[in-house]
Coordinates of C-alpha atoms in Angstrom, one line a residue:
M1 CA 14.7 -7.1 -26.5
K2 CA 12.6 -10.0 -25.4
D3 CA 9.9 -9.4 -22.8
K4 CA 11.6 -11.6 -20.2
Y5 CA 14.8 -9.5 -20.3
I6 CA 12.8 -6.3 -20.1
I7 CA 10.9 -7.6 -17.1
L8 CA 14.1 -8.7 -15.5
L9 CA 15.6 -5.2 -15.9
L10 CA 12.5 -3.7 -14.4
V11 CA 12.6 -6.1 -11.4
L12 CA 16.2 -5.3 -10.8
I13 CA 15.5 -1.5 -10.9
S14 CA 12.6 -1.8 -8.5
M15 CA 14.5 -4.1 -6.1
V16 CA 17.2 -1.5 -5.8
I17 CA 14.7 1.3 -5.2
F18 CA 12.5 -0.7 -2.8
I19 CA 15.2 -2.3 -0.7
S20 CA 17.1 1.0 -0.2
G21 CA 15.9 2.5 3.0
L22 CA 14.1 -0.7 4.2
Q23 CA 15.3 0.0 7.8
W24 CA 13.8 3.5 7.8
G25 CA 12.5 4.7 11.2
L26 CA 12.9 1.3 13.0
P27 CA 13.5 0.8 16.7
S28 CA 17.2 0.6 17.4
L29 CA 19.8 0.9 20.2
N30 CA 20.8 4.3 18.8
L31 CA 17.2 5.6 19.1
N32 CA 17.1 4.1 22.6
Q33 CA 19.9 6.4 23.6
L34 CA 17.7 9.3 22.6
Y35 CA 14.7 8.0 24.4
F36 CA 16.6 7.0 27.5
S37 CA 19.6 9.1 28.4
K38 CA 20.1 7.0 31.5
A39 CA 19.6 3.3 32.3
E40 CA 17.3 4.1 35.2
H41 CA 15.0 6.0 32.8
L42 CA 14.5 2.9 30.7
Q43 CA 13.7 1.0 33.9
K44 CA 11.1 3.6 34.8
I45 CA 9.4 3.3 31.4
I46 CA 9.4 -0.5 31.8
A47 CA 7.8 -0.1 35.2
E48 CA 5.2 2.2 33.7
I49 CA 4.4 -0.2 30.9
N50 CA 3.6 -3.0 33.4
K51 CA 0.8 -0.8 34.7
T52 CA -2.8 -1.3 33.4
E53 CA -3.1 2.1 31.6
V54 CA -0.2 4.2 30.2
P55 CA 0.0 6.9 27.6
R56 CA 0.3 5.5 24.1
S57 CA 3.4 7.6 23.5
L58 CA 5.3 5.5 26.0
Y59 CA 5.3 2.7 23.3
N60 CA 7.1 4.9 20.8
P61 CA 10.6 3.3 21.4
I62 CA 9.3 -0.1 20.0
R63 CA 7.3 1.4 17.1
S64 CA 8.5 2.4 13.7
Y65 CA 8.1 6.0 12.5
H66 CA 5.1 5.0 10.3
P67 CA 2.0 5.4 12.4
D68 CA 0.1 2.3 11.2
E69 CA 2.8 -0.3 11.0
Y70 CA 2.5 -1.3 14.7
F71 CA -1.2 -1.9 14.0
I72 CA -0.2 -4.9 11.9
I73 CA 1.7 -6.5 14.8
K74 CA -1.1 -5.5 17.2
T75 CA -3.8 -7.1 15.0
L76 CA -1.7 -10.3 14.5
Q77 CA -1.3 -10.6 18.2
S78 CA -5.1 -10.6 18.5
V79 CA -5.5 -13.6 16.2
K80 CA -7.1 -16.5 18.0
L81 CA -5.7 -19.9 17.2
P82 CA -6.5 -22.4 15.8
S83 CA -9.6 -20.7 14.3
L84 CA -7.4 -17.9 12.8
R85 CA -10.0 -15.4 13.9
F86 CA -8.9 -11.9 14.9
S87 CA -10.4 -9.1 16.9
V88 CA -13.5 -7.6 15.4
E89 CA -12.1 -4.2 16.4
Q90 CA -9.3 -4.5 13.8
F91 CA -11.9 -4.6 11.0
S92 CA -9.9 -2.8 8.4
I93 CA -7.1 -5.3 8.1
G94 CA -7.9 -8.7 6.6
G95 CA -6.2 -12.1 7.0
A96 CA -4.9 -12.3 3.4
Y97 CA -2.0 -10.3 4.6
L98 CA -2.0 -11.2 8.3
Y99 CA -1.9 -15.0 7.8
L100 CA 1.0 -14.8 5.3
Y101 CA 2.8 -12.3 7.6
G102 CA 2.3 -14.6 10.6
L103 CA 3.6 -17.6 8.6
M104 CA 6.7 -15.7 7.7
L105 CA 7.3 -14.8 11.4
F106 CA 6.7 -18.4 12.3
L107 CA 9.3 -19.7 9.8
F108 CA 11.8 -17.0 10.9
T109 CA 11.2 -18.0 14.5
L110 CA 12.0 -21.6 13.7
T111 CA 15.3 -20.5 12.1
G112 CA 16.2 -18.2 15.0
I113 CA 16.0 -15.0 12.9
I114 CA 13.2 -13.7 15.1
Y115 CA 12.8 -14.2 18.8
P116 CA 9.1 -13.9 19.9
S117 CA 8.5 -12.9 23.5
K118 CA 5.2 -12.5 25.4
D119 CA 6.8 -9.9 27.6
I120 CA 6.6 -6.6 25.7
T121 CA 9.2 -5.0 27.9
Y122 CA 11.7 -7.4 26.4
Y123 CA 11.6 -5.4 23.2
F124 CA 12.3 -2.1 25.1
L125 CA 15.6 -3.7 26.2
N126 CA 16.2 -5.3 22.8
P127 CA 14.7 -2.9 20.2
E128 CA 16.6 -4.6 17.3
E129 CA 14.5 -7.7 18.0
I130 CA 11.2 -5.9 17.4
A131 CA 12.7 -4.2 14.4
R132 CA 12.9 -7.6 12.7
F133 CA 9.2 -7.9 12.9
Y134 CA 8.8 -4.7 10.9
I135 CA 11.5 -5.7 8.4
T136 CA 9.7 -9.0 7.8
G137 CA 6.4 -7.2 7.0
R138 CA 8.2 -4.7 4.8
V139 CA 10.0 -7.5 2.8
L140 CA 6.6 -9.0 2.2
C141 CA 5.2 -5.7 0.9
L142 CA 8.4 -5.3 -1.2
I143 CA 7.7 -8.7 -2.9
Y144 CA 4.2 -7.7 -3.6
G145 CA 5.5 -4.4 -5.0
I146 CA 7.8 -6.2 -7.4
G147 CA 4.7 -8.3 -8.4
I148 CA 2.8 -5.1 -9.2
V149 CA 5.7 -3.9 -11.3
I150 CA 5.6 -7.1 -13.4
L151 CA 1.8 -7.0 -13.7
T152 CA 2.0 -3.4 -14.8
Y153 CA 4.3 -4.3 -17.7
V154 CA 2.3 -7.4 -18.8
T155 CA -1.0 -5.6 -18.4
T156 CA 0.2 -2.7 -20.6
K157 CA 1.4 -5.2 -23.2
K158 CA -2.1 -6.7 -23.2
I159 CA -3.7 -3.3 -23.9
S160 CA -1.2 -1.7 -26.3
K161 CA 0.9 -4.5 -27.7
N162 CA 3.8 -2.0 -27.4
K163 CA 6.9 -2.8 -25.5
L164 CA 8.0 0.8 -25.3
A165 CA 4.7 1.9 -23.8
A166 CA 4.8 -1.0 -21.3
F167 CA 8.4 -0.2 -20.3
L168 CA 7.5 3.5 -19.9
C169 CA 4.4 2.8 -17.8
T170 CA 6.3 0.5 -15.5
V171 CA 9.2 2.9 -15.0
L172 CA 6.8 5.8 -14.3
L173 CA 5.1 3.6 -11.7
I174 CA 8.3 2.6 -9.9
F175 CA 9.3 6.3 -9.4
S176 CA 5.8 7.6 -8.6
P177 CA 6.1 8.7 -5.0
L178 CA 2.8 7.4 -3.7
F179 CA 3.6 3.9 -4.9
L180 CA 7.3 4.1 -4.1
T181 CA 6.7 5.3 -0.6
N182 CA 4.1 2.8 0.4
V183 CA 6.2 -0.2 -0.9
H184 CA 8.6 0.7 1.9
F185 CA 5.9 0.3 4.6
M186 CA 4.3 -2.8 6.3
Y187 CA 0.7 -2.4 5.5
V188 CA -2.2 -3.9 3.5
D189 CA -2.5 -1.3 0.6
I190 CA 0.3 -2.7 -1.6
P191 CA -0.7 -6.4 -1.1
G192 CA -4.3 -5.4 -1.9
L193 CA -3.1 -3.5 -5.0
F194 CA -1.2 -6.6 -6.2
W195 CA -4.4 -8.6 -6.2
I196 CA -6.4 -5.8 -7.9
M197 CA -3.8 -5.7 -10.7
L198 CA -3.9 -9.5 -11.0
T199 CA -7.7 -9.3 -11.3
I200 CA -7.4 -6.7 -14.1
Y201 CA -4.8 -8.9 -15.9
F202 CA -7.0 -11.9 -15.6
V203 CA -10.1 -10.1 -17.1
L204 CA -8.0 -8.7 -20.0
R205 CA -6.9 -12.2 -20.9
Y206 CA -10.5 -13.4 -20.5
L207 CA -11.8 -10.7 -22.9
E208 CA -9.1 -11.7 -25.4
G209 CA -10.6 -15.2 -25.6
E210 CA -8.1 -17.0 -23.4
K211 CA -9.4 -19.7 -21.2
I212 CA -9.4 -18.0 -17.8
N213 CA -11.6 -19.7 -15.3
P214 CA -14.1 -17.2 -13.8
V215 CA -13.4 -18.8 -10.4
F216 CA -9.8 -17.5 -10.6
I217 CA -11.0 -14.0 -11.4
G218 CA -13.3 -14.1 -8.4
L219 CA -10.5 -15.5 -6.2
S220 CA -8.2 -12.7 -7.1
A221 CA -10.8 -10.0 -6.4
G222 CA -11.6 -11.8 -3.1
M223 CA -7.9 -11.8 -2.1
A224 CA -7.8 -8.0 -2.6
A225 CA -10.8 -7.6 -0.4
G226 CA -9.3 -10.1 2.1
N227 CA -6.4 -7.7 2.5
K228 CA -8.5 -4.5 3.1
I229 CA -12.2 -4.3 3.7
T230 CA -12.7 -1.2 1.4
F231 CA -11.4 -3.3 -1.5
L232 CA -14.8 -5.1 -1.6
I233 CA -15.7 -2.9 -4.5
V234 CA -13.0 -4.7 -6.6
F235 CA -15.7 -7.2 -7.6
F236 CA -16.9 -4.3 -9.9
I237 CA -14.1 -5.5 -12.3
P238 CA -15.3 -9.1 -12.9
L239 CA -19.0 -7.9 -12.8
V240 CA -18.5 -5.4 -15.6
T241 CA -16.3 -7.8 -17.5
F242 CA -19.1 -10.4 -17.7
L243 CA -21.7 -7.8 -18.5
I244 CA -19.9 -6.5 -21.6
D245 CA -18.8 -10.0 -22.7
R246 CA -20.3 -11.2 -26.0
K247 CA -20.9 -14.7 -24.8
P248 CA -24.6 -16.0 -24.5
L249 CA -26.5 -14.5 -21.6
K250 CA -26.8 -17.8 -19.8
E251 CA -23.0 -18.3 -19.9
R252 CA -22.4 -14.8 -18.7
I253 CA -24.8 -15.3 -15.7
K254 CA -23.1 -18.6 -14.9
N255 CA -19.6 -17.0 -15.1
T256 CA -20.7 -14.1 -12.9
G257 CA -22.1 -16.6 -10.4
Y258 CA -19.0 -18.7 -10.3
S259 CA -16.8 -15.6 -9.8
F260 CA -19.0 -14.2 -7.1
L261 CA -19.1 -17.5 -5.2
S262 CA -15.3 -17.8 -5.3
F263 CA -15.0 -14.1 -4.3
V264 CA -17.3 -14.6 -1.3
G265 CA -15.6 -17.9 -0.4
I266 CA -12.1 -16.6 -0.2
L267 CA -13.3 -13.5 1.6
I268 CA -14.9 -15.6 4.3
I269 CA -11.6 -17.5 4.7
T270 CA -9.4 -14.4 4.8
Y271 CA -11.8 -12.1 6.6
P272 CA -13.8 -14.3 9.0
Y273 CA -15.5 -11.4 10.8
F274 CA -16.7 -9.8 7.6
L275 CA -20.5 -10.0 8.3
T276 CA -20.1 -8.8 11.9
S277 CA -17.6 -6.0 11.3
F278 CA -18.4 -4.4 8.0
H279 CA -20.9 -2.0 9.7
H280 CA -18.0 -0.5 11.7
L281 CA -16.8 1.1 8.5
F282 CA -19.8 3.4 8.6
L283 CA -21.2 3.1 12.1
G284 CA -17.9 3.1 14.1
E285 CA -16.9 5.8 16.4
G286 CA -14.5 8.7 15.9
Q287 CA -11.8 8.6 13.2
H288 CA -12.5 4.9 12.3
A289 CA -15.9 5.7 10.9
T290 CA -16.7 7.3 7.5
R291 CA -19.7 9.2 6.1
I292 CA -21.0 9.6 2.6
I293 CA -20.0 13.0 1.2
F294 CA -18.6 13.5 -2.3
S295 CA -15.5 15.7 -2.2
P296 CA -13.0 14.8 -5.0
D297 CA -10.6 17.7 -4.3
F298 CA -8.6 15.7 -1.7
Y299 CA -7.8 12.8 -4.1
I300 CA -7.1 15.1 -7.0
T301 CA -4.5 16.8 -4.8
A302 CA -3.3 13.3 -3.6
L303 CA -2.8 12.3 -7.3
K304 CA -1.0 15.6 -8.0
Y305 CA 1.5 15.1 -5.2
G306 CA 1.5 11.3 -5.3
M307 CA 2.6 11.2 -8.9
G308 CA 3.9 14.8 -9.5
S309 CA 2.2 17.5 -11.5
P310 CA 4.1 16.8 -14.8
L311 CA 3.0 13.1 -14.8
L312 CA -0.6 13.8 -13.8
F313 CA -1.0 16.6 -16.4
F314 CA 0.5 14.2 -19.0
L315 CA -1.9 11.4 -18.1
I316 CA -5.1 13.4 -18.1
P317 CA -5.0 14.2 -21.9
G318 CA -4.0 10.6 -22.5
F319 CA -7.0 9.4 -20.5
I320 CA -9.2 11.7 -22.5
F321 CA -7.8 10.4 -25.8
T322 CA -8.6 6.9 -24.7
C323 CA -12.2 7.9 -24.0
L324 CA -12.6 9.8 -27.3
I325 CA -11.0 7.3 -29.5
K326 CA -13.3 4.2 -29.7
P327 CA -11.6 2.0 -27.1
A328 CA -11.4 -1.8 -27.1
K329 CA -13.1 -3.7 -24.3
N330 CA -9.9 -4.1 -22.4
R331 CA -9.4 -0.3 -22.2
I332 CA -13.1 0.1 -21.3
I333 CA -12.7 -2.1 -18.3
V334 CA -9.6 -0.3 -16.9
T335 CA -11.1 3.1 -17.6
L336 CA -14.4 2.3 -15.9
W337 CA -12.4 0.9 -12.9
I338 CA -10.5 4.2 -12.6
L339 CA -13.7 6.3 -12.7
F340 CA -15.6 4.0 -10.4
F341 CA -13.0 3.7 -7.7
F342 CA -12.2 7.4 -7.8
F343 CA -15.9 8.3 -7.4
I344 CA -16.4 5.8 -4.5
M345 CA -13.3 6.9 -2.5
S346 CA -14.2 10.5 -3.1
S347 CA -17.6 9.9 -1.6
L348 CA -16.2 8.5 1.7
S349 CA -15.4 11.1 4.3
L350 CA -12.5 9.2 5.7
K351 CA -9.6 10.1 3.4
F352 CA -5.9 9.3 3.2
A353 CA -3.6 9.7 0.2
R354 CA -2.7 6.0 0.1
Y355 CA -6.4 5.1 -0.4
I356 CA -6.2 6.2 -4.0
L357 CA -3.3 3.7 -4.8
P358 CA -5.6 1.2 -6.6
I359 CA -6.0 3.6 -9.6
I360 CA -2.3 4.7 -9.8
P361 CA -1.1 1.8 -12.1
P362 CA -4.3 1.7 -14.2
L363 CA -4.3 5.5 -14.7
I364 CA -0.6 5.4 -15.8
I365 CA -1.4 2.5 -18.2
I366 CA -4.5 4.2 -19.7
G367 CA -3.0 7.7 -19.8
V368 CA 0.3 6.6 -21.5
N369 CA -1.6 4.3 -24.0
G370 CA -3.9 7.2 -24.9
W371 CA -0.9 9.1 -26.1
F372 CA 0.5 6.1 -28.0
S373 CA -2.9 5.6 -29.7
L374 CA -2.2 8.8 -31.7
S375 CA -0.5 7.9 -35.0
N376 CA 0.1 11.4 -36.5
R377 CA 3.9 11.9 -36.9
T378 CA 3.9 15.5 -35.6
V379 CA 1.9 14.5 -32.6
S380 CA 4.2 11.5 -32.0
F381 CA 7.2 13.8 -32.1
I382 CA 5.6 16.2 -29.6
R383 CA 4.5 13.2 -27.5
N384 CA 8.1 11.8 -27.4
C385 CA 9.5 15.1 -26.3
I386 CA 6.9 15.4 -23.5
I387 CA 7.6 11.9 -22.4
V388 CA 11.3 12.6 -22.0
L389 CA 10.5 15.6 -19.8
V390 CA 7.9 13.7 -17.8
L391 CA 10.1 10.7 -17.3
A392 CA 13.0 12.9 -16.1
S393 CA 10.8 14.9 -13.7
T394 CA 9.1 11.8 -12.3
F395 CA 12.5 10.2 -11.7
I396 CA 13.9 13.3 -9.9
Y397 CA 10.7 13.7 -7.9
G398 CA 10.6 10.0 -7.0
M399 CA 14.2 9.9 -6.0
A400 CA 13.7 12.9 -3.7
F401 CA 11.2 10.7 -1.7
E402 CA 13.6 7.8 -1.9
M403 CA 16.4 9.9 -0.3
L404 CA 14.1 10.4 2.6
F405 CA 14.3 6.7 3.3
I406 CA 18.1 6.5 2.7
K407 CA 19.2 9.5 4.7
E408 CA 19.0 10.0 8.5
N409 CA 15.4 10.7 9.2
I410 CA 14.6 14.3 10.1
R411 CA 12.8 13.2 13.2
T412 CA 16.0 11.4 14.4
E413 CA 18.1 14.4 13.6
A414 CA 15.7 16.6 15.6
G415 CA 16.1 14.1 18.5
I416 CA 19.8 14.3 18.3
W417 CA 19.7 18.1 18.2
I418 CA 17.5 18.2 21.3
K419 CA 19.8 16.0 23.2
E420 CA 22.9 18.0 22.3
N421 CA 21.6 21.5 22.5
I422 CA 18.7 21.7 25.0
P423 CA 19.8 21.5 28.7
A424 CA 18.2 18.9 30.9
G425 CA 15.2 20.2 32.8
S426 CA 14.2 22.6 30.0
S427 CA 10.6 22.7 28.7
I428 CA 9.9 21.8 25.0
G429 CA 7.1 23.8 23.6
V430 CA 4.9 22.9 20.6
T431 CA 2.4 24.9 18.6
E432 CA -0.3 22.2 19.0
V433 CA -0.9 19.1 21.1
P434 CA 1.3 16.7 19.2
W435 CA 0.2 13.4 17.9
Q436 CA 2.5 10.6 19.2
F437 CA 4.2 10.2 15.8
Q438 CA 4.8 13.9 15.3
I439 CA 7.4 14.3 18.0
P440 CA 11.1 13.3 17.8
P441 CA 12.7 10.8 20.1
F442 CA 13.7 12.4 23.3
D443 CA 13.9 11.4 27.0
Y444 CA 10.6 12.3 28.7
Y445 CA 12.3 12.1 32.1
V446 CA 14.8 14.8 31.2
Y447 CA 12.5 17.5 29.6

């Protein structure tokens, strides 16, 4: 089968998976009936919102169930026109995503799909309107996700020249829960991952002797950092590429310089407060700051649950095979990126599972290709049997997460149960002080 038909098939599969559950946990009239059992309770909330300081939980009816999605809307709201500068307090989110998201909202506003209002209480009365803001951002991430699927296939083909390995890597990625889950959300990790994969694809073509302008490599890496500040370390990829290149030293220095200038240039455009906000990553207060402390256990666990134990335990020997068998330069680049990024993220004290996303596609690519580099017939037979089991388990595991988006959310079910079974005036007890996104939707004026 020709590559274009294989890619088309993979795109169709990923579209079905990514679009399903796109409306997960969004504000709606149905949720409003759980938050406000009486019309006067909604009016009380609106009156509270108009005060100067109110508990953050009062905004839950216009937020999605994902704790960070509203942060995108809040950050975009802080952008200052016409300079396109945004609040230095929102230092973790770059303009590479925000500007594009804002453009989409603007176009949808012109067509009447979205109605923007400066009065935030309007969205309490019309929650379906604010839901369209979330859907727009999720669609953008969905498009980036499909782009990552395509890049995973063509990148694997560059490394292995094997269509079966490329197809297998891409399918495993699509159903890997950490990737599959984050494609459903409106945030910067998936867009940033797209540009990281594009950077890897560019450098692989460059190392094969294709005429890839170093400026484009730098721009791609800069766009990754322009989505999320911690992706600054993506410049490691072009830097190592030009170091191991066999071209004359003078040309390698020139190419490194060109790529670095384009990297910095696009970063300044997409992240205008870079110089004044980067220190917040380490010197900020509370949960937004990080410290240097090497603890890899968290991300090993994140990989275990983010891909599933069968897939991770299949990829680790493949990764070792790649390291033991004399690898080509293209595999060296991807392998070094995996090790480098894992070490850096494990050294930062601020940890979330999605932070390890940038090595998920490369690890799958290197791990699978490590197995395919073994030519012994007996080993190949064992490998193929293992692949069938890993593919089946990853599909089942990934679909279990997918069903969480398709079915009624457990938080909504809990809210319905509370409304139907707990009498008004009762107290609701919790075992700890709940974070605002841990509690189900219920009427605060009733309980």
